[in-house]
Amino acid sequence: MAERRPKVGLLMLGAKWFWETKMVDQTLVELIKSDVAMIEQALSKGLDLVSSGLVTTEEQARVAAARFAEENVDLVLFCSVIWSEDQPALAVLREIGHLPLVYWCYTPCAKLPSEMTVSDLIRWSGPVGAQQTGGAIRRFNKDLGFVVGSLDDRNVIKEIYEYAEAAKLVKDLKNFKIGLLPCHYDVMTNTFVDEFALMSRIGPVVRYVSVAELLSTTKEVKESELDMFVNELRRRYEIVNISERGMSHAARVSLGLARLVDRLGLDALSISDCNEELHKVLGCRPCLYDGAIREKGVIVGMEGDLLCLTGQIILSRLMKSPAMFTEIFTFDLAENILLLGHAGMHDPSLAKNDSQIKITPDYEYPNEESGVWMSFAAREGPVTLLSIVSRRDSFGLVVARGEALPSNTKLQGYPHILIKPGALVRDFLQTASKAGATQHWAIIHGDAVGKLVKLADFLKLERLIVG
C-alpha cells in the first residue's frame, strides 16, 4: 500500500537587521537566495515540503505558520540560513508549537573559506541563530530535535528525513485501529497493557474481535476464491504432509480473517492464537498468509500481545517493510547468537525467497487436521530488534542492532530468525530484562535505531539502546 511522504513545514530565517544596516550587498543577497533554493531542492527529493522562503519579519512568519497549519504538516523544521532574530520563530511557535519541532544548525559548506570577509561571516552565521533561537524555544518547555551540518554532509539530510518519518508516524499512530482476537493470553501477564494508556501515550485504539465474527466471515468465503488461494499456495511453496481437506479448511480460515480485517477497517491485528475458543470453534489458528493483507498494509501479531504488535507497526511504518513477531527461543553463548521465532501468521517476504518456505503441519497442535502453518528462516542481513516496555504510568523502548545469519536448517518447522546481536548475548539478556523487556520482540531488516530514537523523543518515551 502506497504511503504518503512526510509533510514538513520549512521555516528559513534571516535577520532583517542585516538589511536595515545595509551589511548585505546584492552579491551576498544572491548567494543567500541560492542557498535557500538549494535547501528547498535537497529536501524536496524525499519530503512533501511546504517552504516559507526566507523569512525576516513576524508578519512573514505568521503567514508561514498559517500555511503550515492549512497544509497540516507533520513537522516544523527551523533553519537559520544566516543569523536570525527570535521574534519570527517564536511567532510560528505560538501558532503550531504543538507539532514536533526540529532546528537545523545550518552552514552553506562543511569547510570554511581560508580567509573570511565580513560577507562570508554573515553567510556562515546561521549557527548563532540556531543556538540562540533554539535556546529560546526550549525555554517554552518545548522539546526540540537538533541537526548540525551543511548540505554536502549526507548525514544531515538523512537525519532530517528520519525526524520527518518519525513525526509522520506520531500523527499516523493516532489514527491506527488495531484488533485483538479474541482477548489477551491469560498465562502471559507480562503482555497485558492498559489500552487507554496505549491510546493516549502512543496512539492506537483497540477493538476486540470475537471468534464468532471470524467464524461468520469464514463461512462467506466462496469456493472459487478458496480454490484460487490454495492453488496459488501450491504453486509457490512446498507442501509437506497436509491433507486436501486440512489444507482447504486452513485456507478458508485465513481468507476469512483477511475478509474480517477488511470489514472492520483494522490496520493491525493481534491473534491470541492459543485461545481455546478459537481452536474449538475453528479447528485451527489462521496461519496462511493472504497477499491481500499485505496489499492493504495490515500487520499481524500473535498471542494477544498488543505491545509487540505496536512495535511491529512502528518498525514497519518507519522502514516501509514487514516486521516479524518473535520471541527469544534460546541462545548459544559460545557462538554469541540468539534463536528467535514464533508460531502463527508471518509475511512470507521475510524469507529470502519462496523456495525457503514450506507449508507444514502446525507442530504445536498435531491433532488438528487443519492445523497448517508456513515455516521458514528469515533472510540474513542487518536487523533491528524492538521491545516496547509497559510501566505503571508510561512506556519505554528497548532497542538493539543485530545481524541475521543464514539459518535454513537451524530449526525444524517454525518461522524463525538466527541473530548475532551487537552486544554479548549475556549482556543483551541481562540489560533488556532489567529494563523490563518481555520474551517478545519485533524485528525488522535494516537499521531503524536512528528513527526509533527520534520517535521516542517526540512521544516522550524512555528509550534504551542495548549494545
XYZ file of C-alpha atoms in Angstrom, residues 3-447:
445
model
C 2.145 5.730 1.805
C 2.243 9.488 1.668
C 5.576 11.198 2.122
C 6.231 13.110 5.349
C 4.995 16.692 5.088
C 7.431 19.200 6.548
C 6.976 22.906 7.118
C 10.346 24.550 6.473
C 10.852 27.933 8.151
C 14.010 29.578 6.773
C 15.116 32.547 8.806
C 17.362 35.567 8.381
C 17.691 38.761 10.427
C 16.162 41.875 8.913
C 18.887 43.759 10.810
C 21.392 42.824 8.092
C 19.251 44.622 5.506
C 18.438 47.567 7.771
C 22.134 48.216 8.418
C 22.953 47.603 4.733
C 25.506 44.942 5.658
C 24.337 42.788 2.738
C 25.090 43.791 -0.820
C 23.484 42.386 -3.962
C 26.173 39.739 -4.379
C 25.543 38.367 -0.886
C 21.775 38.554 -1.397
C 22.113 36.380 -4.499
C 24.277 33.873 -2.616
C 21.690 33.664 0.189
C 18.906 33.169 -2.357
C 20.963 30.404 -3.949
C 21.437 28.741 -0.559
C 17.677 28.905 0.089
C 16.931 27.336 -3.307
C 19.447 24.524 -2.778
C 17.983 23.732 0.638
C 14.498 23.529 -0.846
C 15.698 21.375 -3.720
C 17.573 18.933 -1.471
C 14.718 18.436 0.995
C 12.045 18.174 -1.697
C 13.619 14.970 -3.014
C 12.326 12.939 -0.061
C 9.734 15.141 1.601
C 6.465 16.852 0.810
C 7.972 20.258 1.527
C 5.998 23.349 2.483
C 8.604 26.112 2.382
C 8.294 29.609 3.778
C 11.084 31.006 1.634
C 13.393 33.353 3.520
C 11.532 34.935 6.458
C 12.844 38.099 8.123
C 9.713 39.567 9.773
C 6.999 38.470 12.191
C 4.348 39.183 9.581
C 6.030 36.805 7.105
C 6.373 34.231 9.887
C 2.653 34.370 10.726
C 1.820 33.856 7.059
C 4.126 30.825 7.024
C 2.549 29.442 10.221
C -0.931 29.773 8.720
C 0.217 27.902 5.632
C 1.814 25.140 7.735
C -1.458 24.740 9.618
C -3.524 24.765 6.418
C -1.246 22.124 4.857
C -1.428 20.004 8.052
C 2.326 19.427 8.206
C 3.810 16.645 10.327
C 6.877 18.574 11.438
C 8.212 22.122 11.535
C 11.883 22.477 10.591
C 13.519 25.743 11.645
C 16.620 26.764 9.711
C 18.584 29.947 10.293
C 20.093 30.335 6.847
C 22.034 33.252 8.328
C 21.864 34.700 11.822
C 18.224 35.360 12.694
C 16.241 37.209 15.328
C 13.952 35.329 17.701
C 10.613 37.014 17.083
C 9.695 35.399 13.711
C 10.483 31.908 15.014
C 8.538 32.494 18.230
C 5.571 33.790 16.230
C 5.461 30.436 14.436
C 5.981 28.572 17.700
C 2.926 30.195 19.251
C 0.780 29.076 16.320
C 1.937 25.484 15.760
C 4.129 24.664 18.759
C 2.095 21.501 19.400
C 3.803 19.874 16.398
C 7.165 18.085 16.514
C 9.945 20.655 16.118
C 13.484 20.375 14.764
C 16.161 23.049 14.418
C 18.756 22.723 11.683
C 22.051 24.322 12.700
C 23.000 25.104 9.118
C 26.088 26.320 7.293
C 26.407 26.581 3.499
C 29.520 24.344 3.327
C 31.295 21.923 5.622
C 34.612 23.767 5.186
C 35.111 27.460 5.949
C 36.810 29.749 3.446
C 40.536 30.011 4.140
C 40.125 33.740 4.693
C 36.709 35.126 5.604
C 35.329 38.529 4.697
C 32.509 40.156 6.644
C 30.116 38.943 3.916
C 31.455 35.405 4.381
C 30.851 35.635 8.125
C 27.258 36.728 7.537
C 26.697 33.835 5.142
C 28.154 31.371 7.688
C 26.347 32.918 10.694
C 23.375 30.522 10.820
C 24.707 28.593 13.850
C 24.372 31.720 16.003
C 20.661 31.901 15.201
C 20.186 28.166 15.713
C 21.740 28.214 19.180
C 20.112 31.490 20.172
C 16.569 30.795 18.976
C 16.787 27.097 19.785
C 17.515 28.039 23.372
C 14.548 30.412 23.412
C 12.245 27.673 22.100
C 13.408 25.301 24.827
C 12.541 27.920 27.441
C 8.940 27.462 26.290
C 9.343 23.873 27.569
C 9.270 22.587 24.006
C 11.264 19.533 23.014
C 13.425 20.279 20.024
C 15.373 17.983 17.740
C 18.707 19.402 16.618
C 20.611 18.687 13.396
C 24.061 20.099 12.680
C 25.794 20.468 9.325
C 25.655 21.505 5.697
C 24.065 20.130 2.545
C 27.315 18.461 1.497
C 27.071 16.196 4.551
C 24.758 13.320 3.564
C 24.099 12.503 7.217
C 22.392 15.872 7.653
C 19.701 15.107 5.078
C 19.404 11.567 6.478
C 18.840 12.962 9.987
C 16.186 15.385 8.760
C 14.421 12.627 6.842
C 14.486 10.403 9.948
C 12.960 13.185 12.046
C 10.301 13.676 9.376
C 9.456 9.961 9.201
C 9.186 9.814 12.996
C 6.970 12.898 13.116
C 4.699 11.496 10.421
C 4.354 8.260 12.377
C 3.465 10.172 15.560
C 0.474 11.581 13.686
C -0.412 8.346 11.866
C -0.405 6.270 15.064
C -3.286 8.347 16.390
C -5.431 7.013 13.530
C -4.431 3.373 13.930
C -7.132 0.839 14.746
C -5.844 -2.497 15.989
C -7.872 -5.630 16.638
C -7.455 -8.152 19.431
C -8.775 -11.623 18.552
C -10.405 -12.516 20.905
C -8.557 -11.345 24.068
C -5.197 -11.321 25.808
C -3.498 -14.603 26.716
C -4.110 -15.223 30.430
C -0.912 -17.157 31.153
C 1.302 -14.342 29.799
C 0.565 -11.492 32.162
C 3.595 -9.513 31.007
C 1.761 -8.901 27.715
C -1.196 -7.184 29.419
C -1.475 -3.483 28.652
C -3.604 -0.534 29.708
C -5.391 0.164 26.423
C -6.277 3.716 27.390
C -2.625 4.435 28.180
C -1.638 2.898 24.845
C -4.099 5.185 23.067
C -3.219 8.340 24.977
C 0.581 7.927 25.031
C 1.264 6.255 21.668
C -1.945 6.410 19.645
C -3.598 3.150 18.548
C -7.194 2.353 19.506
C -8.017 -1.274 20.380
C -11.090 -3.085 19.082
C -11.937 -6.537 20.442
C -12.809 -9.093 17.748
C -14.811 -12.197 18.627
C -14.278 -15.730 17.393
C -17.925 -15.664 16.246
C -17.125 -12.748 13.921
C -14.266 -14.701 12.376
C -16.436 -17.797 12.012
C -19.036 -15.718 10.188
C -16.607 -14.310 7.603
C -15.014 -17.733 7.174
C -18.398 -19.061 6.036
C -18.651 -16.262 3.472
C -15.561 -17.381 1.544
C -16.596 -18.580 -1.914
C -15.350 -21.889 -3.318
C -13.800 -20.136 -6.313
C -11.905 -17.775 -4.002
C -10.774 -20.720 -1.893
C -9.591 -22.747 -4.885
C -7.624 -19.805 -6.239
C -5.860 -19.261 -2.903
C -4.996 -22.942 -2.411
C -3.710 -23.270 -5.974
C -1.538 -20.201 -5.501
C -0.079 -21.666 -2.296
C 0.626 -24.976 -4.046
C 2.283 -23.173 -6.924
C 4.586 -21.113 -4.762
C 5.519 -23.346 -1.841
C 6.426 -26.930 -0.984
C 3.610 -28.559 0.990
C 4.539 -31.308 3.429
C 2.136 -33.894 4.962
C -1.048 -31.824 4.633
C -4.352 -33.449 3.632
C -6.559 -31.887 0.964
C -9.327 -31.315 3.499
C -6.963 -29.878 6.087
C -5.388 -27.526 3.560
C -8.749 -26.348 2.295
C -10.127 -25.577 5.752
C -6.931 -23.830 6.885
C -7.057 -21.674 3.768
C -10.713 -20.855 4.396
C -9.993 -19.666 7.935
C -7.110 -17.479 6.768
C -9.199 -15.963 3.976
C -11.981 -15.347 6.484
C -9.510 -13.490 8.654
C -8.442 -11.253 5.764
C -12.111 -10.540 4.991
C -12.832 -9.701 8.633
C -9.855 -7.334 8.913
C -11.065 -5.508 5.813
C -14.661 -5.313 7.046
C -13.667 -3.860 10.408
C -11.200 -1.423 8.867
C -8.331 -2.672 11.003
C -4.778 -1.515 10.441
C -3.318 -4.346 12.508
C -4.478 -7.454 14.348
C -3.136 -9.417 17.303
C -4.318 -13.021 17.278
C -4.458 -14.793 20.616
C -3.550 -17.896 18.672
C -3.526 -20.288 21.655
C -7.044 -19.299 22.728
C -9.134 -22.410 23.461
C -12.334 -20.999 21.968
C -10.523 -20.166 18.727
C -9.331 -23.740 18.274
C -12.601 -25.311 19.444
C -14.784 -23.274 17.092
C -12.490 -23.063 14.041
C -10.430 -26.216 14.387
C -7.157 -24.336 13.829
C -5.487 -20.973 14.123
C -5.120 -18.823 10.982
C -1.506 -19.060 9.786
C -1.608 -18.983 5.972
C -0.655 -15.512 4.839
C -3.038 -13.964 2.310
C -1.403 -11.425 -0.015
C -4.446 -9.163 0.333
C -3.361 -8.448 3.910
C -0.003 -7.129 2.710
C -1.601 -5.106 -0.080
C -3.733 -3.299 2.493
C -0.719 -2.758 4.753
C -2.262 -4.766 7.615
C 0.185 -6.019 10.256
C -0.409 -9.281 12.145
C 0.982 -10.291 15.533
C 0.345 -13.176 17.883
C -0.520 -14.198 21.462
C -2.687 -11.154 22.095
C 0.423 -9.043 22.694
C -0.631 -5.523 21.760
C 2.713 -4.022 22.727
C 4.723 -6.260 20.414
C 2.146 -5.628 17.684
C 2.605 -1.889 18.220
C 6.341 -2.475 17.893
C 5.732 -4.226 14.571
C 3.582 -1.291 13.426
C 6.268 1.217 14.351
C 9.078 -0.692 12.641
C 7.037 -1.473 9.534
C 5.960 2.128 9.054
C 9.383 3.592 9.732
C 11.198 1.167 7.430
C 8.421 0.506 4.881
C 8.912 -3.267 5.058
C 7.415 -6.150 7.059
C 8.368 -6.695 10.697
C 8.481 -10.119 12.333
C 6.777 -11.100 15.581
C 9.240 -13.215 17.564
C 10.238 -14.457 20.954
C 13.696 -15.428 22.147
C 13.590 -19.215 21.992
C 17.108 -19.830 23.242
C 20.735 -18.810 22.753
C 24.249 -20.052 22.129
C 26.833 -18.359 24.344
C 29.772 -19.976 22.556
C 28.703 -18.564 19.160
C 27.058 -15.472 20.682
C 23.784 -15.949 18.808
C 20.100 -15.731 19.646
C 17.474 -18.030 18.152
C 14.137 -16.243 17.829
C 10.883 -17.136 16.125
C 7.200 -17.737 16.669
C 4.257 -19.773 15.516
C 1.455 -18.045 13.654
C 0.905 -15.834 10.637
C 4.025 -14.236 9.135
C 4.680 -12.311 5.938
C 6.496 -14.718 3.547
C 8.554 -11.843 2.167
C 10.595 -12.050 5.366
C 12.206 -15.155 3.869
C 14.995 -14.979 1.304
C 12.740 -16.414 -1.426
C 9.773 -18.738 -1.927
C 11.996 -21.799 -2.177
C 12.904 -21.338 1.501
C 9.254 -21.617 2.600
C 7.354 -24.809 3.387
C 3.748 -25.338 4.372
C 3.742 -27.946 7.131
C 1.535 -29.199 9.935
C 1.202 -26.931 12.952
C 3.585 -28.808 15.227
C 2.098 -27.259 18.369
C -1.371 -28.661 17.544
C -0.630 -32.060 15.957
C -4.209 -33.331 16.463
C -5.759 -30.628 14.279
C -6.078 -31.768 10.668
C -6.464 -28.133 9.624
C -3.522 -27.022 11.727
C -1.278 -25.664 8.962
C 1.439 -23.042 9.007
C 4.218 -21.608 6.854
C 7.729 -22.346 8.075
C 10.889 -20.529 7.007
C 14.063 -18.864 8.173
C 14.142 -15.080 7.815
C 16.734 -13.834 5.364
C 20.171 -12.727 6.519
C 21.349 -9.135 6.902
C 21.361 -6.254 9.415
C 18.296 -6.141 11.668
C 16.791 -4.009 14.418
C 15.087 -5.508 17.470
C 12.408 -3.595 19.398
C 10.600 -4.315 22.641
C 8.008 -1.882 23.994
C 8.089 -1.913 27.781
C 4.958 -1.125 29.775
C 5.330 0.556 33.147
C 2.656 1.754 35.549
C 2.341 5.196 34.032
C 4.490 5.149 30.914
C 6.031 3.150 28.094
C 9.616 2.717 27.002
C 11.516 1.376 24.001
C 14.293 -1.179 24.293
C 16.221 -1.274 21.033
C 19.135 -3.324 19.705
C 21.009 -3.874 16.467
C 21.971 -7.296 15.207
C 22.913 -9.360 12.185
C 20.581 -12.094 10.928
C 22.611 -15.132 9.908
C 21.864 -17.825 7.311
C 19.647 -20.360 9.067
C 17.876 -22.629 6.593
C 18.306 -25.821 8.638
C 18.780 -24.492 12.180
C 15.246 -25.158 13.409
C 12.556 -27.534 12.232
C 9.193 -26.131 11.297
C 8.960 -22.766 12.998
C 9.234 -19.383 11.301
C 12.474 -18.228 12.895
C 15.490 -15.962 12.689
C 19.061 -16.508 13.897
C 20.699 -13.305 15.139
C 24.130 -12.246 16.307
C 23.337 -9.220 18.489
C 25.511 -6.145 18.693
C 26.280 -6.965 22.332
C 27.299 -10.161 24.084
C 24.221 -12.386 24.453
C 24.629 -12.471 28.232
C 24.820 -8.671 28.429
C 21.937 -8.292 25.995
C 19.625 -10.512 28.030
C 20.609 -9.014 31.380
C 20.276 -5.414 30.206
C 16.991 -5.960 28.331
C 15.452 -7.898 31.218
C 16.420 -5.232 33.763
C 14.795 -2.647 31.506
C 11.532 -4.628 31.519
C 11.607 -6.247 28.076
C 9.471 -9.363 27.697
C 10.149 -12.507 25.669
C 8.501 -10.937 22.605
C 10.473 -8.784 20.165
C 9.502 -7.096 16.917
C 12.302 -7.442 14.367
C 12.876 -5.735 11.034
C 15.605 -5.881 8.429
C 17.714 -2.729 8.307
C 18.935 -0.176 10.839
